[in-house]
Coordinates of C-alpha atoms and ligand atoms in Angstrom, one line a residue:
Chain A
X1 CA -86.1 -5.0 13.7
X2 CA -83.7 -2.3 13.0
X3 CA -84.1 0.8 11.6
X4 CA -81.7 3.0 9.7
X5 CA -82.6 6.6 8.6
X6 CA -81.5 9.7 7.8
X7 CA -83.5 13.4 8.5
X8 CA -82.7 16.2 6.0
X9 CA -78.8 14.8 5.9
X10 CA -76.8 16.9 4.4
X11 CA -73.0 16.0 3.9
X12 CA -69.8 17.2 2.5
X13 CA -65.9 17.2 2.7
X14 CA -64.4 20.1 3.6
X15 CA -67.0 22.7 3.3
X16 CA -67.9 21.1 -0.3
X17 CA -71.5 19.6 0.1
X18 CA -72.4 16.8 -1.6
X19 CA -75.3 15.2 -0.2
X20 CA -78.1 17.8 0.4
X21 CA -80.9 17.9 2.5
X22 CA -81.4 14.4 2.0
X23 CA -84.5 11.9 3.8
X24 CA -83.9 8.6 3.6
X25 CA -85.5 5.1 5.8
X26 CA -83.9 1.6 4.9
X27 CA -87.5 -0.5 5.5
X28 CA -86.2 -3.2 7.8
X29 CA -85.5 -6.5 6.7
X30 CA -85.5 -5.6 3.0
X31 CA -83.1 -5.5 0.7
X32 CA -82.6 -1.4 -0.6
X33 CA -80.1 -1.2 -3.4
X34 CA -78.8 2.5 -4.7
X35 CA -77.8 3.8 -7.8
X36 CA -77.2 6.9 -9.7
X37 CA -74.8 8.2 -11.8
X38 CA -70.7 8.3 -11.0
X39 CA -69.9 10.8 -8.1
X40 CA -73.2 11.6 -7.2
X41 CA -72.9 11.0 -3.6
X42 CA -73.9 7.3 -3.2
X43 CA -70.4 6.1 -1.5
X44 CA -71.2 9.4 0.9
X45 CA -74.1 8.4 1.6
X46 CA -73.5 5.1 2.3
X47 CA -70.5 6.4 4.9
X48 CA -73.2 9.4 6.3
X49 CA -75.0 6.3 7.1
X50 CA -72.5 3.5 8.4
X51 CA -71.7 7.4 10.7
X52 CA -68.4 7.5 9.1
X53 CA -69.2 10.7 8.0
X54 CA -70.1 13.2 10.6
X55 CA -73.4 15.8 9.1
X56 CA -72.9 19.1 8.2
X57 CA -76.8 19.3 8.8
X58 CA -79.6 16.9 9.8
X59 CA -79.3 13.8 11.5
X60 CA -78.7 9.8 11.1
X61 CA -81.1 7.7 13.5
X62 CA -80.3 4.2 14.4
X63 CA -83.4 2.6 15.7
X64 CA -84.9 6.1 16.5
X65 CA -81.3 7.0 18.1
X66 CA -79.0 9.7 16.7
X67 CA -76.0 7.2 15.7
X68 CA -73.2 10.1 16.9
X69 CA -74.9 9.6 20.2
X70 CA -74.1 6.1 20.4
X71 CA -70.6 4.8 21.2
X72 CA -69.5 3.2 18.0
X73 CA -68.3 -0.1 19.4
X74 CA -71.8 -0.6 20.1
X75 CA -73.3 0.3 16.6
X76 CA -70.6 -1.5 14.9
X77 CA -72.2 -5.0 16.9
X78 CA -75.4 -3.4 15.0
X79 CA -74.8 -2.6 11.7
X80 CA -71.6 -3.4 9.5
X81 CA -70.1 -1.3 6.3
X82 CA -68.0 -2.8 3.3
X83 CA -66.2 -0.1 2.0
X84 CA -65.6 0.6 -1.9
X85 CA -62.0 -0.3 -1.9
X86 CA -60.8 -1.9 1.1
X87 CA -57.0 -2.6 1.6
X88 CA -55.9 -6.1 2.6
X89 CA -52.7 -5.9 4.7
X90 CA -49.8 -7.8 2.8
X91 CA -49.5 -11.3 4.0
X92 CA -52.7 -11.5 5.7
X93 CA -54.4 -15.2 5.2
X94 CA -58.0 -15.3 4.2
X95 CA -59.1 -16.8 7.8
X96 CA -57.2 -13.8 9.3
X97 CA -59.2 -11.4 7.8
X98 CA -62.3 -13.1 7.8
X99 CA -61.6 -13.2 11.7
X100 CA -61.0 -9.3 11.8
X101 CA -64.6 -8.6 11.2
X102 CA -65.4 -10.1 15.0
X103 CA -63.5 -6.6 16.1
X104 CA -66.2 -5.5 17.4
X105 CA -67.3 -8.4 19.3
X106 CA -63.7 -8.6 21.3
X107 CA -62.3 -6.4 23.9
X108 CA -59.8 -6.0 26.7
X109 CA -61.0 -8.5 28.6
X110 CA -63.5 -10.5 25.6
X111 CA -61.0 -12.7 24.1
X112 CA -60.9 -14.4 21.0
X113 CA -64.0 -17.2 22.0
X114 CA -65.8 -20.6 20.0
X115 CA -68.6 -18.4 19.5
X116 CA -66.2 -16.1 17.3
X117 CA -64.8 -18.8 15.5
X118 CA -68.6 -20.3 14.8
X119 CA -69.2 -17.2 13.0
X120 CA -66.2 -16.7 11.3
X121 CA -66.7 -20.4 9.9
X122 CA -70.4 -19.6 9.3
X123 CA -69.5 -16.6 7.4
X124 CA -66.5 -18.1 5.0
X125 CA -69.4 -21.4 4.3
X126 CA -71.8 -18.6 3.6
X127 CA -69.7 -17.2 1.0
X128 CA -68.0 -20.8 0.1
X129 CA -64.6 -19.2 1.1
X130 CA -63.6 -22.1 3.7
X131 CA -60.9 -23.7 1.1
X132 CA -59.2 -20.4 0.8
X133 CA -58.7 -20.3 4.8
X134 CA -55.2 -21.2 4.2
X135 CA -54.4 -18.8 1.6
X136 CA -52.9 -15.4 1.6
X137 CA -55.6 -12.2 0.2
X138 CA -52.9 -10.8 -2.2
X139 CA -53.1 -14.3 -4.2
X140 CA -56.8 -14.2 -4.7
X141 CA -58.2 -13.3 -7.9
X142 CA -60.6 -10.4 -8.0
X143 CA -64.3 -12.8 -7.5
X144 CA -62.7 -14.6 -4.5
X145 CA -60.9 -11.7 -2.8
X146 CA -64.4 -9.7 -2.5
X147 CA -66.5 -12.8 -1.5
X148 CA -63.7 -12.7 1.0
X149 CA -64.2 -9.2 2.4
X150 CA -68.2 -9.9 2.6
X151 CA -67.6 -12.9 4.4
X152 CA -65.5 -10.7 6.5
X153 CA -68.5 -8.4 6.9
X154 CA -70.6 -11.1 7.9
X155 CA -68.7 -12.8 10.8
X156 CA -69.7 -9.0 12.1
X157 CA -72.7 -10.4 12.3
X158 CA -74.7 -7.6 12.1
X159 CA -78.4 -6.9 11.8
X160 CA -78.0 -3.8 9.0
X161 CA -75.4 -4.5 6.0
X162 CA -74.5 -2.2 3.9
X163 CA -72.3 -2.9 0.8
X164 CA -70.3 -0.2 -1.8
X165 CA -70.9 -1.8 -5.1
X166 CA -69.1 -5.0 -3.8
X167 CA -69.9 -6.2 -7.2
X168 CA -67.3 -3.8 -9.2
X169 CA -64.6 -5.9 -11.0
X170 CA -66.3 -8.9 -11.1
X171 CA -67.6 -10.7 -14.0
X172 CA -71.0 -11.6 -14.5
X173 CA -71.2 -14.8 -13.1
X174 CA -69.9 -13.6 -9.8
X175 CA -72.1 -10.4 -10.1
X176 CA -75.0 -12.7 -9.6
X177 CA -73.3 -14.8 -6.9
X178 CA -72.7 -12.0 -4.9
X179 CA -75.8 -10.5 -5.2
X180 CA -77.7 -14.0 -4.8
X181 CA -75.8 -14.6 -1.3
X182 CA -76.6 -11.2 0.1
X183 CA -80.5 -12.1 -0.9
X184 CA -79.9 -15.5 0.9
X185 CA -78.2 -13.8 3.9
X186 CA -81.3 -11.3 3.6
X187 CA -84.1 -14.1 3.6
X188 CA -82.3 -16.5 5.8
X189 CA -81.8 -13.9 8.6
X190 CA -83.8 -11.0 8.2
X191 CA -80.8 -8.7 7.7
X192 CA -81.6 -5.6 7.2
X193 CA -79.1 -4.8 3.6
X194 CA -78.4 -1.8 1.4
X195 CA -76.3 -1.8 -1.4
X196 CA -74.8 0.3 -4.0
X197 CA -74.8 -0.9 -7.5
X198 CA -73.9 0.8 -10.5
X199 CA -75.7 -2.0 -13.0
X200 CA -79.6 -1.1 -12.8
X201 CA -80.7 -4.5 -14.7
X202 CA -79.3 -6.2 -11.6
X203 CA -80.6 -3.4 -9.1
X204 CA -84.0 -3.5 -10.6
X205 CA -84.0 -7.8 -10.2
X206 CA -82.6 -7.6 -6.7
X207 CA -83.8 -4.5 -4.7
X208 CA -87.0 -5.3 -2.8
X209 CA -86.4 -1.2 -2.3
X210 CA -84.9 1.1 -5.1
X211 CA -83.1 4.3 -4.0
X212 CA -82.6 6.5 -7.1
X213 CA -80.0 9.6 -6.8
X214 CA -78.9 12.2 -8.7
X215 CA -76.6 15.3 -7.8
X216 CA -76.8 14.2 -3.9
X217 CA -80.7 14.3 -3.9
X218 CA -83.1 11.2 -3.8
X219 CA -85.0 11.5 -7.2
X220 CA -86.9 8.5 -6.6
X221 CA -88.1 5.6 -4.3
X222 CA -90.0 2.4 -4.1
X223 CA -90.2 -0.8 -5.8
X224 CA -88.3 -1.3 -8.6
X225 CA -91.6 -1.9 -11.0
X226 CA -93.1 2.1 -9.7
X227 CA -89.7 3.4 -10.3
X228 CA -88.1 2.1 -12.8
X229 CA -89.1 4.4 -16.1
X230 CA -87.3 5.6 -19.0
X231 CA -88.1 9.0 -18.1
X232 CA -86.3 8.1 -14.4
X233 CA -83.6 6.4 -16.4
X234 CA -83.3 9.3 -18.4
X235 CA -83.6 11.6 -15.6
X236 CA -80.9 10.1 -13.3
X237 CA -78.7 9.1 -15.9
X238 CA -78.7 11.1 -18.8
X239 CA -79.9 7.9 -21.3
X240 CA -82.6 7.4 -23.8
X241 CA -83.5 3.8 -23.1
X242 CA -86.9 1.5 -23.4
X243 CA -88.0 -0.5 -20.4
X244 CA -89.2 -3.4 -20.5
X245 CA -89.8 -6.6 -18.3
X246 CA -87.5 -8.5 -17.2
X247 CA -88.0 -12.4 -19.1
X248 CA -86.1 -14.2 -16.4
X249 CA -87.6 -12.2 -13.2
X250 CA -90.5 -9.9 -14.6
X251 CA -88.8 -7.0 -12.9
X252 CA -88.5 -4.0 -15.0
X253 CA -84.9 -4.2 -17.2
X254 CA -83.6 -1.0 -19.2
X255 CA -82.8 -1.6 -22.6
X256 CA -80.6 1.6 -24.0
X257 CA -80.7 3.1 -26.9
X258 CA -77.6 4.9 -28.2
X259 CA -77.1 6.0 -31.5
X260 CA -75.9 3.0 -33.3
X261 CA -77.7 -0.4 -33.9
X262 CA -81.2 0.8 -32.9
X263 CA -83.8 -0.6 -35.8
X264 CA -85.6 2.6 -35.3
X265 CA -89.1 1.6 -36.8
X266 CA -90.0 -1.1 -34.6
X267 CA -90.5 0.8 -31.0
X268 CA -91.6 4.6 -31.0
X269 CA -89.3 7.2 -30.0
X270 CA -89.5 8.6 -26.8
X271 CA -87.7 12.1 -27.8
Chain B
X1 CA -42.1 -18.1 16.5
X2 CA -42.7 -15.7 19.4
X3 CA -41.3 -17.8 22.0
X4 CA -38.1 -18.2 19.8
X5 CA -37.4 -14.4 19.2
X6 CA -37.4 -14.0 23.2
X7 CA -35.0 -16.8 23.3
X8 CA -32.6 -15.2 20.7
X9 CA -33.3 -11.7 22.6
X10 CA -32.3 -13.6 25.9
X11 CA -29.4 -15.4 24.2
X12 CA -28.3 -12.2 22.1
X13 CA -28.2 -9.9 25.3
X14 CA -26.0 -12.9 27.7
X15 CA -23.5 -12.9 24.7
X16 CA -23.0 -9.3 25.2
X17 CA -22.5 -9.4 28.4
X18 CA -20.5 -12.0 28.9
X19 CA -18.3 -12.6 25.6
X20 CA -16.8 -10.0 23.5
X21 CA -13.4 -8.1 24.6
X22 CA -14.0 -9.2 28.5
X23 CA -14.9 -12.9 28.8
X24 CA -17.0 -13.5 32.4
X25 CA -18.3 -16.6 33.8
X26 CA -21.9 -17.2 34.2
X27 CA -21.6 -18.3 37.6
X28 CA -19.5 -15.3 38.0
X29 CA -22.2 -12.8 36.6
X30 CA -24.8 -13.7 39.1
X31 CA -22.3 -13.2 41.7
X32 CA -21.8 -9.6 40.2
X33 CA -25.7 -9.2 40.2
X34 CA -25.7 -10.8 43.7
X35 CA -23.6 -7.8 44.8
X36 CA -20.0 -9.7 45.2
X37 CA -17.3 -7.5 43.6
X38 CA -14.8 -9.2 41.7
X39 CA -11.5 -6.8 40.9
X40 CA -11.6 -5.8 36.9
X41 CA -15.1 -7.7 36.4
X42 CA -17.4 -5.6 38.3
X43 CA -16.8 -2.4 36.9
X44 CA -16.8 -3.7 33.5
X45 CA -19.6 -5.7 34.0
X46 CA -22.2 -3.4 35.8
X47 CA -21.2 0.2 34.6
X48 CA -20.2 -0.8 31.3
X49 CA -21.8 -4.1 29.6
X50 CA -24.6 -4.6 31.1
X51 CA -26.2 -1.1 30.9
X52 CA -25.1 -1.4 27.6
X53 CA -26.6 -4.2 26.7
X54 CA -29.7 -3.3 28.7
X55 CA -29.8 -0.4 26.3
X56 CA -29.4 -2.0 23.0
X57 CA -32.4 -4.5 24.0
X58 CA -35.1 -1.5 25.4
X59 CA -33.8 1.0 21.8
X60 CA -34.0 -2.5 19.5
X61 CA -38.0 -2.8 21.3
X62 CA -38.9 0.6 21.0
X63 CA -37.3 1.4 17.1
X64 CA -38.7 -2.1 16.1
X65 CA -42.6 -1.0 17.5
X66 CA -42.1 2.7 16.6
X67 CA -41.5 1.7 12.5
X68 CA -44.4 -1.4 12.4
X69 CA -46.9 1.1 14.5
X70 CA -45.9 4.0 11.3
X71 CA -45.8 1.0 8.8
X72 CA -48.6 -0.6 9.3
X73 CA -50.6 2.7 10.3
X74 CA -49.5 4.4 6.7
X75 CA -49.9 0.8 5.0
X76 CA -46.1 1.4 3.5
X77 CA -42.8 -0.2 4.3
X78 CA -41.2 3.0 3.9
X79 CA -43.0 4.9 6.3
X80 CA -40.9 4.1 9.3
X81 CA -39.8 7.3 11.5
X82 CA -35.8 7.0 10.1
X83 CA -37.1 7.3 6.7
X84 CA -39.4 10.2 7.0
X85 CA -37.4 12.5 8.9
X86 CA -38.7 11.9 12.6
X87 CA -35.7 10.6 13.5
X88 CA -33.5 13.0 11.8
X89 CA -35.1 15.8 13.5
X90 CA -34.2 14.4 16.8
X91 CA -31.0 14.5 15.7
X92 CA -30.9 17.9 14.2
X93 CA -32.5 19.3 17.9
X94 CA -29.9 16.9 19.5
X95 CA -27.0 18.0 18.0
X96 CA -28.4 21.9 18.1
X97 CA -28.3 21.1 21.6
X98 CA -25.0 19.7 22.3
X99 CA -23.4 22.5 19.6
X100 CA -25.0 25.5 20.0
X101 CA -26.1 25.3 23.9
X102 CA -23.7 23.1 25.0
X103 CA -25.8 20.2 26.9
X104 CA -25.1 17.1 27.7
X105 CA -26.7 14.1 29.2
X106 CA -30.3 14.3 29.7
X107 CA -30.6 17.8 28.0
X108 CA -29.7 16.5 25.0
X109 CA -32.3 13.5 25.1
X110 CA -35.0 16.0 25.9
X111 CA -34.0 18.0 22.8
X112 CA -34.1 15.0 21.0
X113 CA -37.5 14.1 21.7
X114 CA -38.8 17.5 20.9
X115 CA -37.3 17.3 18.1
X116 CA -38.9 14.3 16.7
X117 CA -41.9 15.9 18.0
X118 CA -41.7 19.0 16.0
X119 CA -40.5 17.4 12.4
X120 CA -43.7 14.9 13.5
X121 CA -45.9 17.5 13.8
X122 CA -44.9 19.4 10.8
X123 CA -44.6 16.5 8.5
X124 CA -48.5 16.4 9.3
X125 CA -49.5 19.6 9.0
X126 CA -47.9 20.2 5.7
X127 CA -49.0 16.8 4.6
X128 CA -52.4 17.5 6.0
X129 CA -53.6 20.4 3.7
X130 CA -55.2 17.8 1.3
X131 CA -57.6 15.5 2.5
X132 CA -56.7 12.2 4.2
X133 CA -57.4 9.6 1.4
X134 CA -56.1 8.6 -1.5
X135 CA -52.2 9.6 -2.2
X136 CA -52.4 11.0 1.6
X137 CA -50.0 8.3 3.0
X138 CA -47.4 8.3 -0.4
X139 CA -47.4 12.1 0.2
X140 CA -46.8 12.1 3.7
X141 CA -43.8 9.7 2.8
X142 CA -42.4 12.1 0.4
X143 CA -42.5 15.0 2.4
X144 CA -41.4 13.1 5.8
X145 CA -38.1 12.3 3.0
X146 CA -38.1 16.1 2.1
X147 CA -37.6 17.3 5.9
X148 CA -35.0 13.9 6.1
X149 CA -32.7 15.8 3.6
X150 CA -33.5 19.3 5.1
X151 CA -32.7 17.6 8.9
X152 CA -29.9 16.2 7.5
X153 CA -28.6 20.1 5.9
X154 CA -29.2 21.1 9.4
X155 CA -27.1 18.7 11.0
X156 CA -24.4 19.1 8.4
X157 CA -24.3 22.9 9.0
X158 CA -24.0 22.8 12.6
X159 CA -20.9 20.1 12.5
X160 CA -18.9 22.6 10.5
X161 CA -19.9 25.6 12.7
X162 CA -18.1 23.4 16.1
X163 CA -15.0 22.9 17.3
X164 CA -13.3 19.3 16.1
X165 CA -14.0 17.4 20.0
X166 CA -17.5 18.5 20.2
X167 CA -17.8 17.5 16.5
X168 CA -16.6 14.3 17.3
X169 CA -19.0 13.6 20.4
X170 CA -22.1 14.7 18.1
X171 CA -20.7 12.7 15.3
X172 CA -20.3 9.1 17.7
X173 CA -24.1 10.0 18.7
X174 CA -24.9 10.9 14.9
X175 CA -23.8 7.1 13.9
X176 CA -26.0 5.5 17.2
X177 CA -23.8 4.4 19.5
X178 CA -24.5 2.3 22.5
X179 CA -20.8 3.2 24.0
X180 CA -22.2 6.0 26.5
X181 CA -24.5 3.6 27.9
X182 CA -25.3 4.2 31.5
X183 CA -27.7 3.3 34.5
X184 CA -29.1 7.1 34.1
X185 CA -29.8 6.6 30.5
X186 CA -31.1 3.4 31.2
X187 CA -33.7 4.7 33.8
X188 CA -34.9 7.4 31.5
X189 CA -35.4 4.5 29.0
X190 CA -36.8 2.6 30.9
X191 CA -39.0 4.7 32.6
X192 CA -40.2 6.3 29.5
X193 CA -41.2 2.4 28.2
X194 CA -43.1 1.6 31.5
X195 CA -45.7 4.7 30.1
X196 CA -45.5 3.7 26.6
X197 CA -45.6 -0.1 26.4
X198 CA -49.0 0.1 27.8
X199 CA -50.1 2.8 25.3
X200 CA -49.1 0.5 22.9
X201 CA -50.8 -2.5 24.2
X202 CA -53.9 -0.7 24.5
X203 CA -53.8 1.0 20.8
X204 CA -52.7 -2.3 19.2
X205 CA -56.0 -3.1 18.4
X206 CA -57.3 -0.3 16.8
X207 CA -54.5 -0.5 14.3
X208 CA -55.5 -4.1 13.7
X209 CA -58.2 -2.4 12.5
X210 CA -56.8 0.6 10.7
X211 CA -54.6 -1.9 8.5
X212 CA -58.0 -2.4 6.7
X213 CA -58.6 1.3 5.6
X214 CA -59.8 3.7 8.0
X215 CA -63.8 3.1 6.6
X216 CA -63.5 -0.2 7.1
X217 CA -62.1 0.0 10.8
X218 CA -64.9 3.1 11.2
X219 CA -67.0 0.3 10.4
X220 CA -65.9 -2.3 12.5
X221 CA -66.3 0.4 15.6
X222 CA -62.8 1.9 15.6
X223 CA -62.6 5.5 16.6
X224 CA -60.2 6.2 13.8
X225 CA -59.5 9.6 14.2
X226 CA -58.2 9.2 18.3
X227 CA -56.8 6.0 17.8
X228 CA -54.6 7.1 14.7
X229 CA -53.5 10.3 16.9
X230 CA -52.9 8.3 20.0
X231 CA -50.6 5.9 17.4
X232 CA -48.9 8.8 15.8
X233 CA -48.0 10.6 19.2
X234 CA -46.7 7.0 21.0
X235 CA -44.7 5.9 17.8
X236 CA -43.0 9.3 17.8
X237 CA -42.7 9.0 21.4
X238 CA -41.0 5.5 21.4
X239 CA -38.5 6.4 18.4
X240 CA -37.7 9.7 20.1
X241 CA -36.7 8.1 23.6
X242 CA -34.9 5.4 21.3
X243 CA -33.1 8.0 19.6
X244 CA -32.6 10.1 22.7
X245 CA -30.3 6.9 24.3
X246 CA -28.4 6.0 21.7
X247 CA -28.6 8.2 18.9
X248 CA -30.3 7.7 15.4
X249 CA -29.4 3.9 15.3
X250 CA -30.2 3.5 11.6
X251 CA -32.8 0.8 10.3
X252 CA -34.0 -0.5 13.1
X253 CA -37.6 0.9 12.9
X254 CA -37.5 0.4 9.3
X255 CA -36.0 -3.4 9.4
X256 CA -38.0 -5.1 12.3
X257 CA -41.4 -4.7 11.1
X258 CA -40.8 -6.3 7.3
X259 CA -38.5 -9.2 8.8
X260 CA -41.3 -9.6 11.8
X261 CA -43.6 -10.3 8.9
X262 CA -41.0 -12.1 7.0
X263 CA -40.8 -14.6 10.2
X264 CA -44.3 -15.1 11.1
X265 CA -45.2 -15.7 7.6
X266 CA -48.1 -13.5 7.4
X267 CA -49.5 -10.7 8.9
X268 CA -47.0 -9.8 11.9
X269 CA -47.5 -8.6 15.1
X270 CA -46.3 -5.8 17.2
X271 CA -44.5 -8.1 19.6
X272 CA -42.4 -10.1 17.3
X273 CA -41.1 -6.9 15.8
X274 CA -40.2 -5.5 19.2
X275 CA -38.3 -8.9 19.6
X276 CA -36.7 -8.5 16.2
X277 CA -35.6 -5.0 16.7
X278 CA -34.1 -5.8 19.8
X279 CA -32.4 -9.0 18.0
X280 CA -31.3 -6.3 15.4
X281 CA -29.6 -4.2 17.8
X282 CA -27.9 -7.0 20.2
X283 CA -26.1 -8.5 17.0
X284 CA -25.7 -5.6 15.1
X285 CA -23.5 -4.4 18.7
X286 CA -21.6 -7.1 19.0
X287 CA -20.7 -7.1 15.7
X288 CA -19.3 -3.6 16.0
X289 CA -17.9 -4.3 19.1
X290 CA -16.3 -7.6 19.0
X291 CA -16.5 -9.0 16.0
X292 CA -16.0 -6.3 13.0
X293 CA -12.7 -5.5 15.6
X294 CA -11.5 -8.7 15.6
X295 CA -11.7 -9.9 11.7
X296 CA -11.7 -6.8 10.1
X297 CA -10.7 -3.1 11.5
X298 CA -7.4 -4.5 13.4
X299 CA -9.4 -4.0 17.0
X300 CA -11.4 -0.7 16.2
X301 CA -14.8 -1.2 16.9
X302 CA -17.7 0.3 15.5
X303 CA -20.7 2.5 16.4
X304 CA -23.8 -0.3 16.3
X305 CA -25.4 2.2 13.7
X306 CA -23.0 1.5 11.0
X307 CA -23.6 -1.9 11.3
X308 CA -27.1 -1.6 11.1
X309 CA -27.2 0.9 8.3
X310 CA -24.5 -1.2 6.4
X311 CA -27.9 -4.0 7.1
X312 CA -30.7 -1.6 5.9
X313 CA -29.4 0.2 2.8
X314 CA -29.4 -2.6 0.5
X315 CA -33.4 -3.3 1.8
X316 CA -34.3 0.2 1.7
X317 CA -33.1 -0.2 -2.4
X318 CA -34.8 -3.5 -3.1
X319 CA -37.6 -2.1 -1.4
X320 CA -37.6 1.1 -3.2
X321 CA -37.3 -1.3 -6.5
X322 CA -40.3 -3.3 -6.0
X323 CA -42.7 -0.9 -3.9
X324 CA -44.8 0.1 -7.3
X325 CA -44.6 -2.8 -8.5
X326 CA -46.2 -4.7 -5.6
X327 CA -48.5 -1.6 -5.6
X328 CA -48.4 -0.6 -2.1
X329 CA -48.7 2.8 -0.7
X330 CA -51.2 5.1 -2.0
Ligands
ADP1 N1 -63.0 11.7 0.6 C1 -63.4 12.6 -0.1 N2 -62.9 14.3 -0.3 C2 -63.6 15.1 -0.9 N3 -64.2 14.7 -1.6 C3 -64.9 13.4 -1.8 C4 -64.2 12.3 -1.0 N4 -64.9 11.7 -1.4 C5 -65.4 11.5 -2.4 N5 -65.8 12.8 -2.7 C6 -66.3 13.5 -3.7 O1 -67.5 13.9 -3.5 C7 -68.3 13.6 -4.7 C8 -69.6 12.2 -4.3 O2 -68.5 11.4 -4.4 P1 -69.0 9.6 -4.5 O3 -70.1 9.8 -2.6 O4 -68.0 8.8 -4.0 O5 -69.9 9.3 -5.5 P2 -70.3 7.7 -6.0 O6 -70.2 7.0 -5.1 O7 -71.8 8.3 -6.4 O8 -69.6 7.8 -7.5 C9 -67.6 13.2 -5.7 O9 -67.6 14.7 -6.2 C10 -66.0 12.9 -4.8 O10 -65.5 13.9 -6.0
MG2 MG1 -69.0 5.1 -4.6

């Protein structure tokens, strides 16, 4: 089983520190979901974990070894990343884009082979994108395009997969579809997954391990049922809420209070 | 499709060598190649037409690759070296060499190369001050266009400061012309490409990763920083050696990639872009040296760059009008 962890990790852009002294471990074979307010450093942390940013202090360890000490290609065969806003080249077809996921498995003397076709076909089957194969990526709907990008990440066949807001721009049906898909992958192959997600309720439902971030630090982590409390939601998002069991999954469900439409008397106020 | 392009390059190459102002038969051509001396034909073919066609092919390849590498890396069809000022940097430097220092031949080529690299470095330094993501590509292109304007002004200034004969020589060079092709220049060009083409081949894999954005590329195992630097330097050198050989033949770099993409009906390949570049230059030179004089200008041959410029300008306008709608760039 692969392990990915950070130790006292500090990350930033040009002197400005975004993530501060952060120690976290992605539990092997589980789905971890990272939540937090906008601009709190979730993407930055994910980029740091994927060795896209060099730490200003601390280390990221892949299988107990400094990730920056490994060859980037070797890392790419083990750890895949789907960034928040990937860009598809003009006129590229779905099959070709998914095929780009095979990049780290190829080289000068290792050209395209049957194994690559198998990986691409499997990735497209898992994401239900087979019938899109010949289409231009530009012409797809947001949901289809997102599934194609996920297919590309799957075609990379890594044991660890990091996904940055894979459900943004998707309607609720497709959000569920994407999260189910990732969960399938985790359950079937034991892939260690980390997802940045902005929907707290979906995060609480789909996470084995929830990581709540605020201002570049981890404020709480653990199973969602332990982590998601009214106090935490207030701390992390500055939102007054009630937390009740999700009627479908039994996981914690956050119901925001807001200033209007509350029938005040029926529940005790936390304030 | 790539095979068809290759065939087109070969056919156009022979059209340029065998037809036109002086027609040679194919058997005669091979006898000439074999070293036979055919009065009249020997000089025209061996010292004029052949080096001219070879130069045209090679600069087409070099411009086509340079433009496509830039366009792909910056994800914007406007990012080609003839638009973002790199070719103009080469021009300004070459004209300065001719006009101010009275240099000729290889020294002018060297000056063009230095100018191209210097402008590329300046554009990089000015645009890099504020990060690499987001609108960086659009900003880099705008800064490049600004430098292009400055360099054009420099060229204009130098041209007014010199005597008419030097100015005329410089002007022909500035239009992009294969008239002064000779084996010495072919040798310099070919030697440069022997070094640069393997570099392109080695970097082309990384380029296909970088097309997806820096983060996605890094996730796939591309070493983004070194790959980007290698690609920029290679593309600048390609544009520079081609400009040094024949002047800034307008818009070949700019047109080759998009046309190749359209022909292949998908993400274009560098090989196809190189072929399209060669086709453009060879076809444009045949038109400029033979067809246009025959039908339009009463015998006056034009520099090849005039024809490629006339082809490229409408395409540039079309791109400027449609780019935002398509939502490319930053
Ligand atoms: N490439 C970058 N250059 C400079 N600052 C950045 C860059 N990316 C993100 N930031 C800054 O870092 C902070 C955290 O950003 P990010 O990690 O993207 O937050 P999140 O993903 O949680 O919304 C923000 O203030 C953002 O402006
Ligand atoms: Mg983010």
